[in-house]
Amino acid sequence: MSLKKSYSIKSDDFDTTITASNAVWRIDGVVGNKTRMSINLGVYKDTSMEKKIGQRTFDFQPSVADDAKNFIAQGYDHLKTLPEFDGAQDC
């Protein structure tokens, strides 16, 4: 699973912003415990996932209930609650 959402890179040196409109955000790593999980996202130029153009980290409190989704699925669900990922599409 991954999310498709645009990604913008601002260059202060050149006073310009470059946007990858079909960027793919994929959870590349999960670290944590029952009170806090950190998800490391790789941002890729497109669905080929050949060119990594950025990375971000987000934290959330996971569910450890017996019927809970796995931590990666919970991570994507958390991302979809954030204003930054409003309009993101599953891919």
PDB file of N, CA and C in Angstrom:
ATOM      1  N   MET A   1       0.840  -1.185   0.000  1.00  0.00           N
ATOM      2  CA  MET A   1       0.000   0.000   0.000  1.00  0.00           C
ATOM      3  C   MET A   1       0.880   1.241   0.000  1.00  0.00           C
ATOM      4  N   SER A   2       0.374   2.295  -0.533  1.00  0.00           N
ATOM      5  CA  SER A   2       1.027   3.600  -0.510  1.00  0.00           C
ATOM      6  C   SER A   2      -0.046   4.650  -0.785  1.00  0.00           C
ATOM      7  N   LEU A   3       0.336   5.911  -0.710  1.00  0.00           N
ATOM      8  CA  LEU A   3      -0.586   7.008  -0.982  1.00  0.00           C
ATOM      9  C   LEU A   3      -0.047   7.868  -2.114  1.00  0.00           C
ATOM     10  N   LYS A   4      -0.939   8.341  -2.954  1.00  0.00           N
ATOM     11  CA  LYS A   4      -0.546   9.268  -4.015  1.00  0.00           C
ATOM     12  C   LYS A   4      -0.995  10.660  -3.607  1.00  0.00           C
ATOM     13  N   LYS A   5      -0.039  11.569  -3.553  1.00  0.00           N
ATOM     14  CA  LYS A   5      -0.297  12.954  -3.144  1.00  0.00           C
ATOM     15  C   LYS A   5       0.854  13.802  -3.663  1.00  0.00           C
ATOM     16  N   SER A   6       0.586  14.978  -4.126  1.00  0.00           N
ATOM     17  CA  SER A   6       1.658  15.835  -4.641  1.00  0.00           C
ATOM     18  C   SER A   6       2.681  16.143  -3.549  1.00  0.00           C
ATOM     19  N   TYR A   7       3.887  16.446  -3.991  1.00  0.00           N
ATOM     20  CA  TYR A   7       4.993  16.767  -3.077  1.00  0.00           C
ATOM     21  C   TYR A   7       5.738  17.957  -3.664  1.00  0.00           C
ATOM     22  N   SER A   8       5.937  18.980  -2.857  1.00  0.00           N
ATOM     23  CA  SER A   8       6.625  20.191  -3.320  1.00  0.00           C
ATOM     24  C   SER A   8       7.951  20.359  -2.601  1.00  0.00           C
ATOM     25  N   ILE A   9       8.944  20.751  -3.372  1.00  0.00           N
ATOM     26  CA  ILE A   9      10.279  21.021  -2.849  1.00  0.00           C
ATOM     27  C   ILE A   9      10.572  22.483  -3.127  1.00  0.00           C
ATOM     28  N   LYS A  10      10.862  23.240  -2.063  1.00  0.00           N
ATOM     29  CA  LYS A  10      11.169  24.658  -2.226  1.00  0.00           C
ATOM     30  C   LYS A  10      12.674  24.860  -2.167  1.00  0.00           C
ATOM     31  N   SER A  11      13.186  25.581  -3.125  1.00  0.00           N
ATOM     32  CA  SER A  11      14.606  25.912  -3.157  1.00  0.00           C
ATOM     33  C   SER A  11      14.773  27.389  -2.829  1.00  0.00           C
ATOM     34  N   ASP A  12      15.331  27.665  -1.659  1.00  0.00           N
ATOM     35  CA  ASP A  12      15.579  29.052  -1.285  1.00  0.00           C
ATOM     36  C   ASP A  12      16.697  29.651  -2.134  1.00  0.00           C
ATOM     37  N   ASP A  13      17.643  28.798  -2.557  1.00  0.00           N
ATOM     38  CA  ASP A  13      18.757  29.284  -3.375  1.00  0.00           C
ATOM     39  C   ASP A  13      18.286  29.837  -4.709  1.00  0.00           C
ATOM     40  N   PHE A  14      17.245  29.208  -5.274  1.00  0.00           N
ATOM     41  CA  PHE A  14      16.777  29.626  -6.587  1.00  0.00           C
ATOM     42  C   PHE A  14      15.413  30.294  -6.538  1.00  0.00           C
ATOM     43  N   ASP A  15      14.877  30.485  -5.331  1.00  0.00           N
ATOM     44  CA  ASP A  15      13.582  31.124  -5.141  1.00  0.00           C
ATOM     45  C   ASP A  15      12.513  30.507  -6.040  1.00  0.00           C
ATOM     46  N   THR A  16      12.423  29.174  -5.993  1.00  0.00           N
ATOM     47  CA  THR A  16      11.447  28.468  -6.811  1.00  0.00           C
ATOM     48  C   THR A  16      10.940  27.237  -6.070  1.00  0.00           C
ATOM     49  N   THR A  17       9.807  26.729  -6.493  1.00  0.00           N
ATOM     50  CA  THR A  17       9.234  25.509  -5.938  1.00  0.00           C
ATOM     51  C   THR A  17       8.986  24.527  -7.065  1.00  0.00           C
ATOM     52  N   ILE A  18       9.406  23.297  -6.847  1.00  0.00           N
ATOM     53  CA  ILE A  18       9.180  22.226  -7.816  1.00  0.00           C
ATOM     54  C   ILE A  18       8.164  21.277  -7.192  1.00  0.00           C
ATOM     55  N   THR A  19       7.149  20.899  -7.973  1.00  0.00           N
ATOM     56  CA  THR A  19       6.110  20.016  -7.470  1.00  0.00           C
ATOM     57  C   THR A  19       6.044  18.752  -8.294  1.00  0.00           C
ATOM     58  N   ALA A  20       6.065  17.620  -7.607  1.00  0.00           N
ATOM     59  CA  ALA A  20       5.833  16.324  -8.245  1.00  0.00           C
ATOM     60  C   ALA A  20       4.358  16.002  -8.001  1.00  0.00           C
ATOM     61  N   SER A  21       3.529  16.167  -9.011  1.00  0.00           N
ATOM     62  CA  SER A  21       2.087  16.047  -8.821  1.00  0.00           C
ATOM     63  C   SER A  21       1.619  14.611  -8.625  1.00  0.00           C
ATOM     64  N   ASN A  22       2.389  13.632  -9.074  1.00  0.00           N
ATOM     65  CA  ASN A  22       2.016  12.225  -8.918  1.00  0.00           C
ATOM     66  C   ASN A  22       2.913  11.500  -7.929  1.00  0.00           C
ATOM     67  N   ALA A  23       3.398  12.215  -6.926  1.00  0.00           N
ATOM     68  CA  ALA A  23       4.306  11.615  -5.952  1.00  0.00           C
ATOM     69  C   ALA A  23       3.614  10.498  -5.179  1.00  0.00           C
ATOM     70  N   VAL A  24       4.404   9.487  -4.833  1.00  0.00           N
ATOM     71  CA  VAL A  24       3.904   8.355  -4.060  1.00  0.00           C
ATOM     72  C   VAL A  24       4.598   8.362  -2.704  1.00  0.00           C
ATOM     73  N   TRP A  25       3.801   8.299  -1.660  1.00  0.00           N
ATOM     74  CA  TRP A  25       4.281   8.302  -0.282  1.00  0.00           C
ATOM     75  C   TRP A  25       4.140   6.878   0.255  1.00  0.00           C
ATOM     76  N   ARG A  26       5.261   6.249   0.610  1.00  0.00           N
ATOM     77  CA  ARG A  26       5.251   4.868   1.074  1.00  0.00           C
ATOM     78  C   ARG A  26       5.897   4.767   2.456  1.00  0.00           C
ATOM     79  N   ILE A  27       5.286   4.005   3.337  1.00  0.00           N
ATOM     80  CA  ILE A  27       5.896   3.754   4.642  1.00  0.00           C
ATOM     81  C   ILE A  27       7.063   2.811   4.423  1.00  0.00           C
ATOM     82  N   ASP A  28       8.259   3.307   4.684  1.00  0.00           N
ATOM     83  CA  ASP A  28       9.477   2.517   4.503  1.00  0.00           C
ATOM     84  C   ASP A  28       9.986   1.934   5.816  1.00  0.00           C
ATOM     85  N   GLY A  29       9.453   2.400   6.933  1.00  0.00           N
ATOM     86  CA  GLY A  29       9.892   1.877   8.224  1.00  0.00           C
ATOM     87  C   GLY A  29       8.942   2.263   9.335  1.00  0.00           C
ATOM     88  N   VAL A  30       8.869   1.396  10.337  1.00  0.00           N
ATOM     89  CA  VAL A  30       8.030   1.629  11.508  1.00  0.00           C
ATOM     90  C   VAL A  30       8.867   1.293  12.740  1.00  0.00           C
ATOM     91  N   VAL A  31       8.892   2.215  13.702  1.00  0.00           N
ATOM     92  CA  VAL A  31       9.644   2.006  14.930  1.00  0.00           C
ATOM     93  C   VAL A  31       8.789   2.512  16.094  1.00  0.00           C
ATOM     94  N   GLY A  32       8.797   1.773  17.190  1.00  0.00           N
ATOM     95  CA  GLY A  32       8.070   2.286  18.342  1.00  0.00           C
ATOM     96  C   GLY A  32       7.640   1.213  19.299  1.00  0.00           C
ATOM     97  N   ASN A  33       6.613   1.575  20.075  1.00  0.00           N
ATOM     98  CA  ASN A  33       6.068   0.670  21.081  1.00  0.00           C
ATOM     99  C   ASN A  33       4.570   0.915  21.180  1.00  0.00           C
ATOM    100  N   LYS A  34       3.938   0.359  22.217  1.00  0.00           N
ATOM    101  CA  LYS A  34       2.481   0.442  22.302  1.00  0.00           C
ATOM    102  C   LYS A  34       1.951   1.844  22.583  1.00  0.00           C
ATOM    103  N   THR A  35       2.812   2.762  22.977  1.00  0.00           N
ATOM    104  CA  THR A  35       2.353   4.118  23.261  1.00  0.00           C
ATOM    105  C   THR A  35       2.674   5.110  22.148  1.00  0.00           C
ATOM    106  N   ARG A  36       3.676   4.810  21.324  1.00  0.00           N
ATOM    107  CA  ARG A  36       4.025   5.731  20.235  1.00  0.00           C
ATOM    108  C   ARG A  36       4.744   4.982  19.122  1.00  0.00           C
ATOM    109  N   MET A  37       4.266   5.179  17.903  1.00  0.00           N
ATOM    110  CA  MET A  37       4.912   4.612  16.727  1.00  0.00           C
ATOM    111  C   MET A  37       5.385   5.770  15.849  1.00  0.00           C
ATOM    112  N   SER A  38       6.558   5.614  15.285  1.00  0.00           N
ATOM    113  CA  SER A  38       7.064   6.558  14.291  1.00  0.00           C
ATOM    114  C   SER A  38       7.055   5.845  12.954  1.00  0.00           C
ATOM    115  N   ILE A  39       6.458   6.483  11.971  1.00  0.00           N
ATOM    116  CA  ILE A  39       6.458   5.923  10.619  1.00  0.00           C
ATOM    117  C   ILE A  39       7.360   6.785   9.750  1.00  0.00           C
ATOM    118  N   ASN A  40       8.274   6.128   9.079  1.00  0.00           N
ATOM    119  CA  ASN A  40       9.197   6.809   8.176  1.00  0.00           C
ATOM    120  C   ASN A  40       8.677   6.655   6.755  1.00  0.00           C
ATOM    121  N   LEU A  41       8.373   7.782   6.140  1.00  0.00           N
ATOM    122  CA  LEU A  41       7.818   7.779   4.791  1.00  0.00           C
ATOM    123  C   LEU A  41       8.884   8.123   3.775  1.00  0.00           C
ATOM    124  N   GLY A  42       8.933   7.341   2.709  1.00  0.00           N
ATOM    125  CA  GLY A  42       9.729   7.706   1.558  1.00  0.00           C
ATOM    126  C   GLY A  42       8.791   8.351   0.558  1.00  0.00           C
ATOM    127  N   VAL A  43       9.239   9.429  -0.070  1.00  0.00           N
ATOM    128  CA  VAL A  43       8.437  10.094  -1.093  1.00  0.00           C
ATOM    129  C   VAL A  43       9.118   9.822  -2.427  1.00  0.00           C
ATOM    130  N   TYR A  44       8.360   9.255  -3.353  1.00  0.00           N
ATOM    131  CA  TYR A  44       8.911   8.845  -4.642  1.00  0.00           C
ATOM    132  C   TYR A  44       8.267   9.642  -5.770  1.00  0.00           C
ATOM    133  N   LYS A  45       9.025   9.856  -6.814  1.00  0.00           N
ATOM    134  CA  LYS A  45       8.569  10.692  -7.931  1.00  0.00           C
ATOM    135  C   LYS A  45       7.272  10.181  -8.548  1.00  0.00           C
ATOM    136  N   ASP A  46       7.141   8.868  -8.664  1.00  0.00           N
ATOM    137  CA  ASP A  46       5.943   8.279  -9.268  1.00  0.00           C
ATOM    138  C   ASP A  46       5.811   6.828  -8.838  1.00  0.00           C
ATOM    139  N   THR A  47       4.851   6.121  -9.408  1.00  0.00           N
ATOM    140  CA  THR A  47       4.573   4.749  -8.988  1.00  0.00           C
ATOM    141  C   THR A  47       5.675   3.756  -9.341  1.00  0.00           C
ATOM    142  N   SER A  48       6.625   4.124 -10.157  1.00  0.00           N
ATOM    143  CA  SER A  48       7.732   3.207 -10.456  1.00  0.00           C
ATOM    144  C   SER A  48       8.625   3.022  -9.220  1.00  0.00           C
ATOM    145  N   MET A  49       8.574   3.959  -8.284  1.00  0.00           N
ATOM    146  CA  MET A  49       9.354   3.960  -7.045  1.00  0.00           C
ATOM    147  C   MET A  49      10.861   3.904  -7.306  1.00  0.00           C
ATOM    148  N   GLU A  50      11.286   4.356  -8.444  1.00  0.00           N
ATOM    149  CA  GLU A  50      12.711   4.332  -8.799  1.00  0.00           C
ATOM    150  C   GLU A  50      13.471   5.543  -8.268  1.00  0.00           C
ATOM    151  N   LYS A  51      12.804   6.667  -8.104  1.00  0.00           N
ATOM    152  CA  LYS A  51      13.480   7.903  -7.711  1.00  0.00           C
ATOM    153  C   LYS A  51      12.881   8.444  -6.421  1.00  0.00           C
ATOM    154  N   LYS A  52      13.639   8.311  -5.324  1.00  0.00           N
ATOM    155  CA  LYS A  52      13.201   8.858  -4.037  1.00  0.00           C
ATOM    156  C   LYS A  52      13.526  10.345  -4.017  1.00  0.00           C
ATOM    157  N   ILE A  53      12.510  11.160  -3.734  1.00  0.00           N
ATOM    158  CA  ILE A  53      12.698  12.614  -3.787  1.00  0.00           C
ATOM    159  C   ILE A  53      12.556  13.276  -2.423  1.00  0.00           C
ATOM    160  N   GLY A  54      12.199  12.496  -1.415  1.00  0.00           N
ATOM    161  CA  GLY A  54      12.062  13.081  -0.087  1.00  0.00           C
ATOM    162  C   GLY A  54      11.753  12.033   0.955  1.00  0.00           C
ATOM    163  N   GLN A  55      11.727  12.474   2.190  1.00  0.00           N
ATOM    164  CA  GLN A  55      11.344  11.595   3.283  1.00  0.00           C
ATOM    165  C   GLN A  55      10.795  12.424   4.423  1.00  0.00           C
ATOM    166  N   ARG A  56       9.894  11.832   5.172  1.00  0.00           N
ATOM    167  CA  ARG A  56       9.267  12.494   6.318  1.00  0.00           C
ATOM    168  C   ARG A  56       9.024  11.458   7.401  1.00  0.00           C
ATOM    169  N   THR A  57       8.839  11.918   8.623  1.00  0.00           N
ATOM    170  CA  THR A  57       8.512  11.048   9.740  1.00  0.00           C
ATOM    171  C   THR A  57       7.295  11.611  10.461  1.00  0.00           C
ATOM    172  N   PHE A  58       6.377  10.729  10.807  1.00  0.00           N
ATOM    173  CA  PHE A  58       5.181  11.099  11.546  1.00  0.00           C
ATOM    174  C   PHE A  58       5.022  10.141  12.714  1.00  0.00           C
ATOM    175  N   ASP A  59       4.423  10.606  13.808  1.00  0.00           N
ATOM    176  CA  ASP A  59       4.175   9.785  14.984  1.00  0.00           C
ATOM    177  C   ASP A  59       2.675   9.628  15.194  1.00  0.00           C
ATOM    178  N   PHE A  60       2.310   8.488  15.776  1.00  0.00           N
ATOM    179  CA  PHE A  60       0.918   8.264  16.159  1.00  0.00           C
ATOM    180  C   PHE A  60       0.875   7.254  17.296  1.00  0.00           C
ATOM    181  N   GLN A  61      -0.267   7.192  17.977  1.00  0.00           N
ATOM    182  CA  GLN A  61      -0.449   6.211  19.035  1.00  0.00           C
ATOM    183  C   GLN A  61      -1.196   5.023  18.443  1.00  0.00           C
ATOM    184  N   PRO A  62      -0.553   3.858  18.413  1.00  0.00           N
ATOM    185  CA  PRO A  62      -1.180   2.695  17.787  1.00  0.00           C
ATOM    186  C   PRO A  62      -2.188   2.010  18.711  1.00  0.00           C
ATOM    187  N   SER A  63      -3.033   1.221  18.104  1.00  0.00           N
ATOM    188  CA  SER A  63      -3.912   0.336  18.867  1.00  0.00           C
ATOM    189  C   SER A  63      -3.219  -1.016  18.980  1.00  0.00           C
ATOM    190  N   VAL A  64      -3.248  -1.581  20.164  1.00  0.00           N
ATOM    191  CA  VAL A  64      -2.684  -2.915  20.367  1.00  0.00           C
ATOM    192  C   VAL A  64      -3.802  -3.920  20.693  1.00  0.00           C
ATOM    193  N   ALA A  65      -5.037  -3.554  20.386  1.00  0.00           N
ATOM    194  CA  ALA A  65      -6.171  -4.458  20.607  1.00  0.00           C
ATOM    195  C   ALA A  65      -5.998  -5.710  19.740  1.00  0.00           C
ATOM    196  N   ASP A  66      -6.557  -6.800  20.198  1.00  0.00           N
ATOM    197  CA  ASP A  66      -6.427  -8.067  19.474  1.00  0.00           C
ATOM    198  C   ASP A  66      -6.942  -7.984  18.040  1.00  0.00           C
ATOM    199  N   ASP A  67      -7.966  -7.184  17.798  1.00  0.00           N
ATOM    200  CA  ASP A  67      -8.549  -7.091  16.467  1.00  0.00           C
ATOM    201  C   ASP A  67      -8.036  -5.876  15.667  1.00  0.00           C
ATOM    202  N   ALA A  68      -6.990  -5.220  16.162  1.00  0.00           N
ATOM    203  CA  ALA A  68      -6.452  -4.020  15.488  1.00  0.00           C
ATOM    204  C   ALA A  68      -5.729  -4.399  14.194  1.00  0.00           C
ATOM    205  N   LYS A  69      -5.716  -3.459  13.256  1.00  0.00           N
ATOM    206  CA  LYS A  69      -4.930  -3.620  12.030  1.00  0.00           C
ATOM    207  C   LYS A  69      -3.453  -3.634  12.394  1.00  0.00           C
ATOM    208  N   ASN A  70      -2.618  -4.107  11.479  1.00  0.00           N
ATOM    209  CA  ASN A  70      -1.174  -4.075  11.745  1.00  0.00           C
ATOM    210  C   ASN A  70      -0.695  -2.618  11.768  1.00  0.00           C
ATOM    211  N   PHE A  71       0.508  -2.413  12.295  1.00  0.00           N
ATOM    212  CA  PHE A  71       1.008  -1.049  12.499  1.00  0.00           C
ATOM    213  C   PHE A  71       1.155  -0.267  11.200  1.00  0.00           C
ATOM    214  N   ILE A  72       1.488  -0.938  10.115  1.00  0.00           N
ATOM    215  CA  ILE A  72       1.627  -0.238   8.836  1.00  0.00           C
ATOM    216  C   ILE A  72       0.262   0.257   8.365  1.00  0.00           C
ATOM    217  N   ALA A  73      -0.747  -0.606   8.419  1.00  0.00           N
ATOM    218  CA  ALA A  73      -2.101  -0.187   8.034  1.00  0.00           C
ATOM    219  C   ALA A  73      -2.586   0.945   8.933  1.00  0.00           C
ATOM    220  N   GLN A  74      -2.298   0.841  10.237  1.00  0.00           N
ATOM    221  CA  GLN A  74      -2.675   1.918  11.157  1.00  0.00           C
ATOM    222  C   GLN A  74      -1.953   3.218  10.791  1.00  0.00           C
ATOM    223  N   GLY A  75      -0.705   3.099  10.353  1.00  0.00           N
ATOM    224  CA  GLY A  75       0.054   4.280   9.945  1.00  0.00           C
ATOM    225  C   GLY A  75      -0.593   4.995   8.774  1.00  0.00           C
ATOM    226  N   TYR A  76      -1.011   4.241   7.755  1.00  0.00           N
ATOM    227  CA  TYR A  76      -1.690   4.860   6.608  1.00  0.00           C
ATOM    228  C   TYR A  76      -3.018   5.469   7.035  1.00  0.00           C
ATOM    229  N   ASP A  77      -3.758   4.770   7.900  1.00  0.00           N
ATOM    230  CA  ASP A  77      -5.018   5.332   8.389  1.00  0.00           C
ATOM    231  C   ASP A  77      -4.776   6.642   9.123  1.00  0.00           C
ATOM    232  N   HIS A  78      -3.704   6.701   9.919  1.00  0.00           N
ATOM    233  CA  HIS A  78      -3.378   7.940  10.638  1.00  0.00           C
ATOM    234  C   HIS A  78      -3.044   9.070   9.660  1.00  0.00           C
ATOM    235  N   LEU A  79      -2.222   8.766   8.663  1.00  0.00           N
ATOM    236  CA  LEU A  79      -1.848   9.798   7.689  1.00  0.00           C
ATOM    237  C   LEU A  79      -3.077  10.414   7.035  1.00  0.00           C
ATOM    238  N   LYS A  80      -4.067   9.591   6.724  1.00  0.00           N
ATOM    239  CA  LYS A  80      -5.280  10.082   6.058  1.00  0.00           C
ATOM    240  C   LYS A  80      -6.098  11.012   6.945  1.00  0.00           C
ATOM    241  N   THR A  81      -5.817  11.049   8.260  1.00  0.00           N
ATOM    242  CA  THR A  81      -6.532  11.966   9.160  1.00  0.00           C
ATOM    243  C   THR A  81      -5.873  13.336   9.209  1.00  0.00           C
ATOM    244  N   LEU A  82      -4.671  13.452   8.676  1.00  0.00           N
ATOM    245  CA  LEU A  82      -3.919  14.706   8.753  1.00  0.00           C
ATOM    246  C   LEU A  82      -4.291  15.647   7.614  1.00  0.00           C
ATOM    247  N   PRO A  83      -4.429  16.953   7.895  1.00  0.00           N
ATOM    248  CA  PRO A  83      -4.759  17.913   6.836  1.00  0.00           C
ATOM    249  C   PRO A  83      -3.781  17.848   5.658  1.00  0.00           C
ATOM    250  N   GLU A  84      -2.531  17.573   5.931  1.00  0.00           N
ATOM    251  CA  GLU A  84      -1.510  17.505   4.886  1.00  0.00           C
ATOM    252  C   GLU A  84      -1.826  16.422   3.841  1.00  0.00           C
ATOM    253  N   PHE A  85      -2.560  15.395   4.247  1.00  0.00           N
ATOM    254  CA  PHE A  85      -2.884  14.297   3.342  1.00  0.00           C
ATOM    255  C   PHE A  85      -4.329  14.313   2.874  1.00  0.00           C
ATOM    256  N   ASP A  86      -5.004  15.449   3.066  1.00  0.00           N
ATOM    257  CA  ASP A  86      -6.353  15.598   2.570  1.00  0.00           C
ATOM    258  C   ASP A  86      -6.356  15.393   1.055  1.00  0.00           C
ATOM    259  N   GLY A  87      -7.180  14.516   0.580  1.00  0.00           N
ATOM    260  CA  GLY A  87      -7.252  14.249  -0.851  1.00  0.00           C
ATOM    261  C   GLY A  87      -6.295  13.198  -1.358  1.00  0.00           C
ATOM    262  N   ALA A  88      -5.458  12.638  -0.468  1.00  0.00           N
ATOM    263  CA  ALA A  88      -4.511  11.591  -0.878  1.00  0.00           C
ATOM    264  C   ALA A  88      -5.313  10.363  -1.313  1.00  0.00           C
ATOM    265  N   GLN A  89      -4.765   9.657  -2.304  1.00  0.00           N
ATOM    266  CA  GLN A  89      -5.427   8.470  -2.834  1.00  0.00           C
ATOM    267  C   GLN A  89      -4.601   7.233  -2.528  1.00  0.00           C
ATOM    268  N   ASP A  90      -5.279   6.134  -2.212  1.00  0.00           N
ATOM    269  CA  ASP A  90      -4.589   4.864  -2.059  1.00  0.00           C
ATOM    270  C   ASP A  90      -4.030   4.440  -3.424  1.00  0.00           C
ATOM    271  N   CYS A  91      -2.852   3.867  -3.399  1.00  0.00           N
ATOM    272  CA  CYS A  91      -2.323   3.315  -4.650  1.00  0.00           C
ATOM    273  C   CYS A  91      -1.442   2.128  -4.348  1.00  0.00           C
TER     274      CYS A  91
END
